[in-house]
Amino acid sequence: MSAVVLATVCAVVYGTADFFGGLATRRSRVLAVVALSQTAGLALVAVLLPFLPGILTARGAAWGVAAGLSGAAGLVLFYRALATGVMSVVAPITATASAVLPVLFGLATGDRPQPVALGGVALALAAIVLVGRGSSPAAAGRARGPVLTSLAAGAGFGGFFVLLAQAPDDSGMWPLFGARLASITVVALLALGTRRTLRPGPGALHIIVAAGILDMVANVLFMLAQQRGMLSLVAVVVSLYPASTLLLARQVLDERLTAVQMAGIGCTLTAVALIAAG
């Protein structure tokens, strides 16, 4: 399966995971959602280790731990932004920031996409921005507060992509195992230090578990995709996940889609096609 196909499926799964995570933060504290969802993801990757075998090395483990720390910071900030802002605005801001860092890193370290693919990258970044525009004045007002938090979350996610991609290709899923173990440890220590409960809110546990499992499935797809293609292209396609988050928010939460947002979704599909052609 090609890198672009894997990255596209990864984006859909990430978007769905973020939708469930956003719902969970409205019923439980952010640290509880992060800790429990990450634990569910750790259990899944432990089950997958025999089926996607790899070589456990100090280098692969170190990159995984570093990626986990970056991703944990991004996830805490992202869920905090979702808890106080509008899902259809927070997600695109975060995605834009998470796409820029891997693109710059990839180009700086030797990625040389074809002109058509670079056109797809530019269109993808524009699509992410369009998907997050056109909200109602009330929604825009609610989104101003979490903007900086969303940007910081995007930097954390971008760092996760870059750091995870540095692990040797023969590491299998061990870097993800290390990443999840590190992130759970950090969040648990943070909760202990701030005396925050990790108990989920009423009726939230199944949503949190679903978010964690879907997030880990997306992480596995990302690792497989970046092993088959350039980081600067794979990360951009993966960062188109707000389109699926937005569609789910429209269907389940009745968040309205404007003409600008629909145009952004159309640009998303075109961008994926251009990157695949390149």
mmCIF file of C-alpha atoms in Angstrom:
data_model
loop_
_atom_site.group_PDB
_atom_site.id
_atom_site.type_symbol
_atom_site.label_atom_id
_atom_site.label_comp_id
_atom_site.label_asym_id
_atom_site.label_seq_id
_atom_site.Cartn_x
_atom_site.Cartn_y
_atom_site.Cartn_z
ATOM 1 C CA MET A 1 0.000 0.000 0.000
ATOM 2 C CA SER A 2 1.380 3.433 -0.953
ATOM 3 C CA ALA A 3 2.469 6.056 1.562
ATOM 4 C CA VAL A 4 -0.229 8.505 0.437
ATOM 5 C CA VAL A 5 -3.028 5.951 0.855
ATOM 6 C CA LEU A 6 -1.781 5.032 4.324
ATOM 7 C CA ALA A 7 -1.428 8.698 5.270
ATOM 8 C CA THR A 8 -4.946 9.466 4.009
ATOM 9 C CA VAL A 9 -6.485 6.660 6.063
ATOM 10 C CA CYS A 10 -4.348 7.836 8.979
ATOM 11 C CA ALA A 11 -5.815 11.346 8.662
ATOM 12 C CA VAL A 12 -9.371 9.991 8.760
ATOM 13 C CA VAL A 13 -8.630 7.922 11.856
ATOM 14 C CA TYR A 14 -6.817 10.802 13.595
ATOM 15 C CA GLY A 15 -9.767 13.075 12.911
ATOM 16 C CA THR A 16 -12.181 10.540 14.355
ATOM 17 C CA ALA A 17 -9.976 10.047 17.421
ATOM 18 C CA ASP A 18 -9.840 13.803 18.003
ATOM 19 C CA PHE A 19 -13.613 14.020 17.721
ATOM 20 C CA PHE A 20 -14.035 11.415 20.457
ATOM 21 C CA GLY A 21 -11.325 13.111 22.519
ATOM 22 C CA GLY A 22 -13.123 16.432 22.200
ATOM 23 C CA LEU A 23 -16.365 14.862 23.407
ATOM 24 C CA ALA A 24 -14.574 13.245 26.334
ATOM 25 C CA THR A 25 -13.045 16.531 27.546
ATOM 26 C CA ARG A 26 -16.540 17.927 27.956
ATOM 27 C CA ARG A 27 -17.304 15.182 30.476
ATOM 28 C CA SER A 28 -13.945 14.621 32.196
ATOM 29 C CA ARG A 29 -10.833 16.548 33.186
ATOM 30 C CA VAL A 30 -8.195 16.905 30.484
ATOM 31 C CA LEU A 31 -5.493 14.938 32.320
ATOM 32 C CA ALA A 32 -7.917 12.081 32.960
ATOM 33 C CA VAL A 33 -8.798 11.919 29.262
ATOM 34 C CA VAL A 34 -5.142 11.965 28.204
ATOM 35 C CA ALA A 35 -3.964 9.399 30.773
ATOM 36 C CA LEU A 36 -6.773 6.917 30.174
ATOM 37 C CA SER A 37 -6.788 7.265 26.389
ATOM 38 C CA GLN A 38 -3.017 6.818 26.276
ATOM 39 C CA THR A 39 -3.327 3.722 28.471
ATOM 40 C CA ALA A 40 -5.840 2.250 26.032
ATOM 41 C CA GLY A 41 -3.415 2.985 23.208
ATOM 42 C CA LEU A 42 -0.546 1.341 25.099
ATOM 43 C CA ALA A 43 -2.619 -1.812 25.553
ATOM 44 C CA LEU A 44 -3.365 -1.903 21.826
ATOM 45 C CA VAL A 45 0.241 -1.460 20.711
ATOM 46 C CA ALA A 46 1.307 -4.183 23.184
ATOM 47 C CA VAL A 47 -1.136 -6.542 21.459
ATOM 48 C CA LEU A 48 0.202 -5.516 18.030
ATOM 49 C CA LEU A 49 3.884 -6.049 18.852
ATOM 50 C CA PRO A 50 3.927 -9.784 17.902
ATOM 51 C CA PHE A 51 2.069 -9.083 14.636
ATOM 52 C CA LEU A 52 4.220 -6.114 13.554
ATOM 53 C CA PRO A 53 7.584 -7.304 14.907
ATOM 54 C CA GLY A 54 10.701 -5.200 15.020
ATOM 55 C CA ILE A 55 14.079 -4.943 16.684
ATOM 56 C CA LEU A 56 14.193 -3.236 20.076
ATOM 57 C CA THR A 57 17.244 -0.966 20.168
ATOM 58 C CA ALA A 58 18.341 1.843 22.466
ATOM 59 C CA ARG A 59 18.206 4.277 19.567
ATOM 60 C CA GLY A 60 14.678 3.352 18.555
ATOM 61 C CA ALA A 61 13.508 3.457 22.160
ATOM 62 C CA ALA A 62 15.098 6.859 22.726
ATOM 63 C CA TRP A 63 13.421 8.390 19.692
ATOM 64 C CA GLY A 64 10.143 6.848 20.792
ATOM 65 C CA VAL A 65 10.416 8.321 24.293
ATOM 66 C CA ALA A 66 11.283 11.752 22.887
ATOM 67 C CA ALA A 67 8.319 11.553 20.520
ATOM 68 C CA GLY A 68 6.064 10.487 23.389
ATOM 69 C CA LEU A 69 7.043 13.491 25.493
ATOM 70 C CA SER A 70 6.368 15.862 22.603
ATOM 71 C CA GLY A 71 3.104 14.156 21.736
ATOM 72 C CA ALA A 72 1.913 14.138 25.357
ATOM 73 C CA ALA A 73 2.485 17.879 25.636
ATOM 74 C CA GLY A 74 0.624 18.407 22.364
ATOM 75 C CA LEU A 75 -2.278 16.189 23.438
ATOM 76 C CA VAL A 76 -2.752 17.880 26.820
ATOM 77 C CA LEU A 77 -2.756 21.297 25.170
ATOM 78 C CA PHE A 78 -5.023 20.130 22.350
ATOM 79 C CA TYR A 79 -7.644 18.625 24.640
ATOM 80 C CA ARG A 80 -7.520 21.741 26.826
ATOM 81 C CA ALA A 81 -8.196 23.871 23.747
ATOM 82 C CA LEU A 82 -11.064 21.580 22.706
ATOM 83 C CA ALA A 83 -12.583 21.821 26.179
ATOM 84 C CA THR A 84 -12.753 25.623 25.992
ATOM 85 C CA GLY A 85 -13.105 26.310 22.278
ATOM 86 C CA VAL A 86 -14.983 25.237 19.165
ATOM 87 C CA MET A 87 -13.951 21.845 17.767
ATOM 88 C CA SER A 88 -14.247 22.925 14.135
ATOM 89 C CA VAL A 89 -11.878 25.875 14.733
ATOM 90 C CA VAL A 90 -9.368 24.443 17.206
ATOM 91 C CA ALA A 91 -8.591 21.333 15.129
ATOM 92 C CA PRO A 92 -7.563 23.186 11.920
ATOM 93 C CA ILE A 93 -5.336 25.646 13.809
ATOM 94 C CA THR A 94 -3.570 22.755 15.515
ATOM 95 C CA ALA A 95 -3.262 20.829 12.254
ATOM 96 C CA THR A 96 -1.693 23.770 10.416
ATOM 97 C CA ALA A 97 0.994 24.117 13.066
ATOM 98 C CA SER A 98 1.593 20.355 13.154
ATOM 99 C CA ALA A 99 2.074 20.250 9.358
ATOM 100 C CA VAL A 100 4.539 23.119 9.024
ATOM 101 C CA LEU A 101 7.247 21.698 11.309
ATOM 102 C CA PRO A 102 7.641 18.308 9.525
ATOM 103 C CA VAL A 103 7.572 19.991 6.119
ATOM 104 C CA LEU A 104 10.368 22.379 7.064
ATOM 105 C CA PHE A 105 12.359 19.565 8.676
ATOM 106 C CA GLY A 106 11.879 17.252 5.710
ATOM 107 C CA LEU A 107 12.950 19.864 3.177
ATOM 108 C CA ALA A 108 15.941 20.842 5.327
ATOM 109 C CA THR A 109 17.125 17.222 5.597
ATOM 110 C CA GLY A 110 16.910 16.305 1.941
ATOM 111 C CA ASP A 111 13.295 15.692 0.923
ATOM 112 C CA ARG A 112 12.846 16.797 -2.679
ATOM 113 C CA PRO A 113 9.196 16.377 -3.699
ATOM 114 C CA GLN A 114 8.154 16.802 -7.311
ATOM 115 C CA PRO A 115 6.648 20.217 -8.251
ATOM 116 C CA VAL A 116 3.177 18.668 -8.476
ATOM 117 C CA ALA A 117 3.502 17.288 -4.947
ATOM 118 C CA LEU A 118 4.752 20.641 -3.650
ATOM 119 C CA GLY A 119 1.664 22.210 -5.189
ATOM 120 C CA GLY A 120 -0.379 19.671 -3.264
ATOM 121 C CA VAL A 121 1.423 20.628 -0.046
ATOM 122 C CA ALA A 122 0.612 24.311 -0.577
ATOM 123 C CA LEU A 123 -3.016 23.478 -1.356
ATOM 124 C CA ALA A 124 -3.223 21.221 1.712
ATOM 125 C CA LEU A 125 -2.040 24.011 4.002
ATOM 126 C CA ALA A 126 -4.606 26.332 2.434
ATOM 127 C CA ALA A 127 -7.282 23.659 2.875
ATOM 128 C CA ILE A 128 -6.534 23.352 6.585
ATOM 129 C CA VAL A 129 -6.965 27.108 6.983
ATOM 130 C CA LEU A 130 -10.204 27.156 4.973
ATOM 131 C CA VAL A 131 -11.698 24.306 6.974
ATOM 132 C CA GLY A 132 -11.240 26.377 10.123
ATOM 133 C CA ARG A 133 -12.800 29.554 8.716
ATOM 134 C CA GLY A 134 -16.358 30.650 8.234
ATOM 135 C CA SER A 135 -17.580 29.948 11.756
ATOM 136 C CA SER A 136 -20.321 32.029 13.308
ATOM 137 C CA PRO A 137 -19.354 35.213 15.223
ATOM 138 C CA ALA A 138 -20.165 33.458 18.511
ATOM 139 C CA ALA A 139 -17.916 30.540 17.610
ATOM 140 C CA ALA A 140 -15.142 32.859 16.517
ATOM 141 C CA GLY A 141 -15.367 34.665 19.846
ATOM 142 C CA ARG A 142 -15.105 31.406 21.749
ATOM 143 C CA ALA A 143 -12.083 30.373 19.642
ATOM 144 C CA ARG A 144 -9.919 33.433 20.380
ATOM 145 C CA GLY A 145 -8.894 32.178 23.807
ATOM 146 C CA PRO A 146 -7.529 28.765 22.769
ATOM 147 C CA VAL A 147 -5.640 29.994 19.668
ATOM 148 C CA LEU A 148 -2.211 30.093 21.297
ATOM 149 C CA THR A 149 -2.926 26.801 23.044
ATOM 150 C CA SER A 150 -3.887 25.258 19.698
ATOM 151 C CA LEU A 151 -0.695 26.514 18.054
ATOM 152 C CA ALA A 152 1.407 25.099 20.899
ATOM 153 C CA ALA A 153 -0.441 21.784 20.611
ATOM 154 C CA GLY A 154 0.340 21.726 16.892
ATOM 155 C CA ALA A 155 4.028 22.243 17.620
ATOM 156 C CA GLY A 156 3.886 19.267 19.996
ATOM 157 C CA PHE A 157 2.240 17.064 17.371
ATOM 158 C CA GLY A 158 4.678 18.218 14.697
ATOM 159 C CA GLY A 159 7.553 17.334 17.000
ATOM 160 C CA PHE A 160 5.977 13.910 17.552
ATOM 161 C CA PHE A 161 5.931 13.265 13.789
ATOM 162 C CA VAL A 162 9.524 14.413 13.296
ATOM 163 C CA LEU A 163 10.957 12.529 16.275
ATOM 164 C CA LEU A 164 9.075 9.302 15.575
ATOM 165 C CA ALA A 165 10.295 9.345 11.969
ATOM 166 C CA GLN A 166 13.910 9.242 13.215
ATOM 167 C CA ALA A 167 13.515 5.735 14.654
ATOM 168 C CA PRO A 168 15.105 2.972 12.510
ATOM 169 C CA ASP A 169 12.696 1.408 10.013
ATOM 170 C CA ASP A 170 13.327 -2.051 11.449
ATOM 171 C CA SER A 171 12.151 -0.985 14.915
ATOM 172 C CA GLY A 172 8.616 -2.116 14.248
ATOM 173 C CA MET A 173 6.147 -0.789 16.828
ATOM 174 C CA TRP A 174 8.673 -0.519 19.661
ATOM 175 C CA PRO A 175 9.094 3.265 19.280
ATOM 176 C CA LEU A 176 5.328 3.667 19.663
ATOM 177 C CA PHE A 177 5.396 1.464 22.755
ATOM 178 C CA GLY A 178 8.139 3.645 24.231
ATOM 179 C CA ALA A 179 6.301 6.806 23.230
ATOM 180 C CA ARG A 180 3.104 5.728 24.974
ATOM 181 C CA LEU A 181 4.942 4.556 28.094
ATOM 182 C CA ALA A 182 6.729 7.906 28.352
ATOM 183 C CA SER A 183 3.595 9.969 27.797
ATOM 184 C CA ILE A 184 1.569 8.029 30.381
ATOM 185 C CA THR A 185 4.356 8.435 32.953
ATOM 186 C CA VAL A 186 4.565 12.202 32.384
ATOM 187 C CA VAL A 187 0.804 12.726 32.555
ATOM 188 C CA ALA A 188 0.501 10.583 35.692
ATOM 189 C CA LEU A 189 3.289 12.555 37.401
ATOM 190 C CA LEU A 190 1.669 15.817 36.312
ATOM 191 C CA ALA A 191 -1.664 14.718 37.762
ATOM 192 C CA LEU A 192 0.035 13.646 40.985
ATOM 193 C CA GLY A 193 1.924 16.924 41.295
ATOM 194 C CA THR A 194 -1.181 19.028 40.701
ATOM 195 C CA ARG A 195 -3.453 16.704 42.706
ATOM 196 C CA ARG A 196 -5.802 16.232 39.751
ATOM 197 C CA THR A 197 -7.989 13.168 39.606
ATOM 198 C CA LEU A 198 -7.626 10.677 36.777
ATOM 199 C CA ARG A 199 -11.115 9.322 37.333
ATOM 200 C CA PRO A 200 -13.304 9.718 34.216
ATOM 201 C CA GLY A 201 -16.574 11.615 34.350
ATOM 202 C CA PRO A 202 -19.915 9.796 34.274
ATOM 203 C CA GLY A 203 -20.438 7.995 30.977
ATOM 204 C CA ALA A 204 -17.083 9.109 29.552
ATOM 205 C CA LEU A 205 -14.916 6.008 29.881
ATOM 206 C CA HIS A 206 -16.044 4.295 26.672
ATOM 207 C CA ILE A 207 -15.526 7.516 24.706
ATOM 208 C CA ILE A 208 -12.036 7.936 26.163
ATOM 209 C CA VAL A 209 -11.090 4.338 25.336
ATOM 210 C CA ALA A 210 -12.364 4.758 21.773
ATOM 211 C CA ALA A 211 -10.273 7.926 21.387
ATOM 212 C CA GLY A 212 -7.149 6.165 22.667
ATOM 213 C CA ILE A 213 -7.534 3.104 20.470
ATOM 214 C CA LEU A 214 -8.225 5.161 17.352
ATOM 215 C CA ASP A 215 -5.268 7.440 18.109
ATOM 216 C CA MET A 216 -2.943 4.436 18.358
ATOM 217 C CA VAL A 217 -4.298 2.947 15.118
ATOM 218 C CA ALA A 218 -3.538 6.285 13.454
ATOM 219 C CA ASN A 219 -0.017 6.286 14.937
ATOM 220 C CA VAL A 220 0.637 2.834 13.501
ATOM 221 C CA LEU A 221 -0.586 3.990 10.091
ATOM 222 C CA PHE A 222 1.679 7.054 10.303
ATOM 223 C CA MET A 223 4.739 4.913 11.041
ATOM 224 C CA LEU A 224 3.972 2.630 8.114
ATOM 225 C CA ALA A 225 3.373 5.619 5.821
ATOM 226 C CA GLN A 226 6.549 7.527 6.722
ATOM 227 C CA GLN A 227 8.594 4.355 6.176
ATOM 228 C CA ARG A 228 7.308 4.295 2.595
ATOM 229 C CA GLY A 229 7.393 7.987 1.688
ATOM 230 C CA MET A 230 8.878 11.416 2.412
ATOM 231 C CA LEU A 231 8.086 12.909 5.818
ATOM 232 C CA SER A 232 7.344 16.318 4.283
ATOM 233 C CA LEU A 233 4.514 14.790 2.207
ATOM 234 C CA VAL A 234 3.200 12.156 4.620
ATOM 235 C CA ALA A 235 2.898 14.608 7.516
ATOM 236 C CA VAL A 236 0.954 17.100 5.399
ATOM 237 C CA VAL A 237 -1.566 14.484 4.275
ATOM 238 C CA VAL A 238 -1.930 13.261 7.869
ATOM 239 C CA SER A 239 -2.502 16.855 8.998
ATOM 240 C CA LEU A 240 -5.642 17.031 6.866
ATOM 241 C CA TYR A 241 -7.454 15.184 9.671
ATOM 242 C CA PRO A 242 -9.618 18.218 10.643
ATOM 243 C CA ALA A 243 -11.785 17.498 7.589
ATOM 244 C CA SER A 244 -13.059 14.284 9.173
ATOM 245 C CA THR A 245 -13.324 15.949 12.596
ATOM 246 C CA LEU A 246 -15.408 18.698 11.031
ATOM 247 C CA LEU A 247 -17.721 16.289 9.205
ATOM 248 C CA LEU A 248 -18.298 14.329 12.411
ATOM 249 C CA ALA A 249 -18.951 17.550 14.332
ATOM 250 C CA ARG A 250 -21.510 18.481 11.684
ATOM 251 C CA GLN A 251 -23.304 15.144 11.839
ATOM 252 C CA VAL A 252 -23.219 14.562 15.590
ATOM 253 C CA LEU A 253 -23.017 18.037 17.153
ATOM 254 C CA ASP A 254 -24.851 19.905 14.393
ATOM 255 C CA GLU A 255 -21.973 22.361 13.901
ATOM 256 C CA ARG A 256 -22.799 24.122 10.652
ATOM 257 C CA LEU A 257 -20.553 23.885 7.592
ATOM 258 C CA THR A 258 -20.138 27.127 5.688
ATOM 259 C CA ALA A 259 -19.386 27.462 1.989
ATOM 260 C CA VAL A 260 -15.761 28.316 2.859
ATOM 261 C CA GLN A 261 -15.399 25.165 4.942
ATOM 262 C CA MET A 262 -16.922 23.042 2.187
ATOM 263 C CA ALA A 263 -14.399 24.578 -0.202
ATOM 264 C CA GLY A 264 -11.671 23.599 2.262
ATOM 265 C CA ILE A 265 -12.846 19.988 2.226
ATOM 266 C CA GLY A 266 -12.808 20.068 -1.584
ATOM 267 C CA CYS A 267 -9.259 21.436 -1.511
ATOM 268 C CA THR A 268 -8.322 18.614 0.850
ATOM 269 C CA LEU A 269 -9.323 15.982 -1.684
ATOM 270 C CA THR A 270 -7.516 17.810 -4.498
ATOM 271 C CA ALA A 271 -4.373 18.193 -2.388
ATOM 272 C CA VAL A 272 -4.250 14.473 -1.655
ATOM 273 C CA ALA A 273 -4.620 13.725 -5.365
ATOM 274 C CA LEU A 274 -1.772 16.104 -6.277
ATOM 275 C CA ILE A 275 0.552 14.688 -3.630
ATOM 276 C CA ALA A 276 -0.247 11.146 -4.798
ATOM 277 C CA ALA A 277 0.453 12.144 -8.422
ATOM 278 C CA GLY A 278 3.822 13.592 -7.412
#
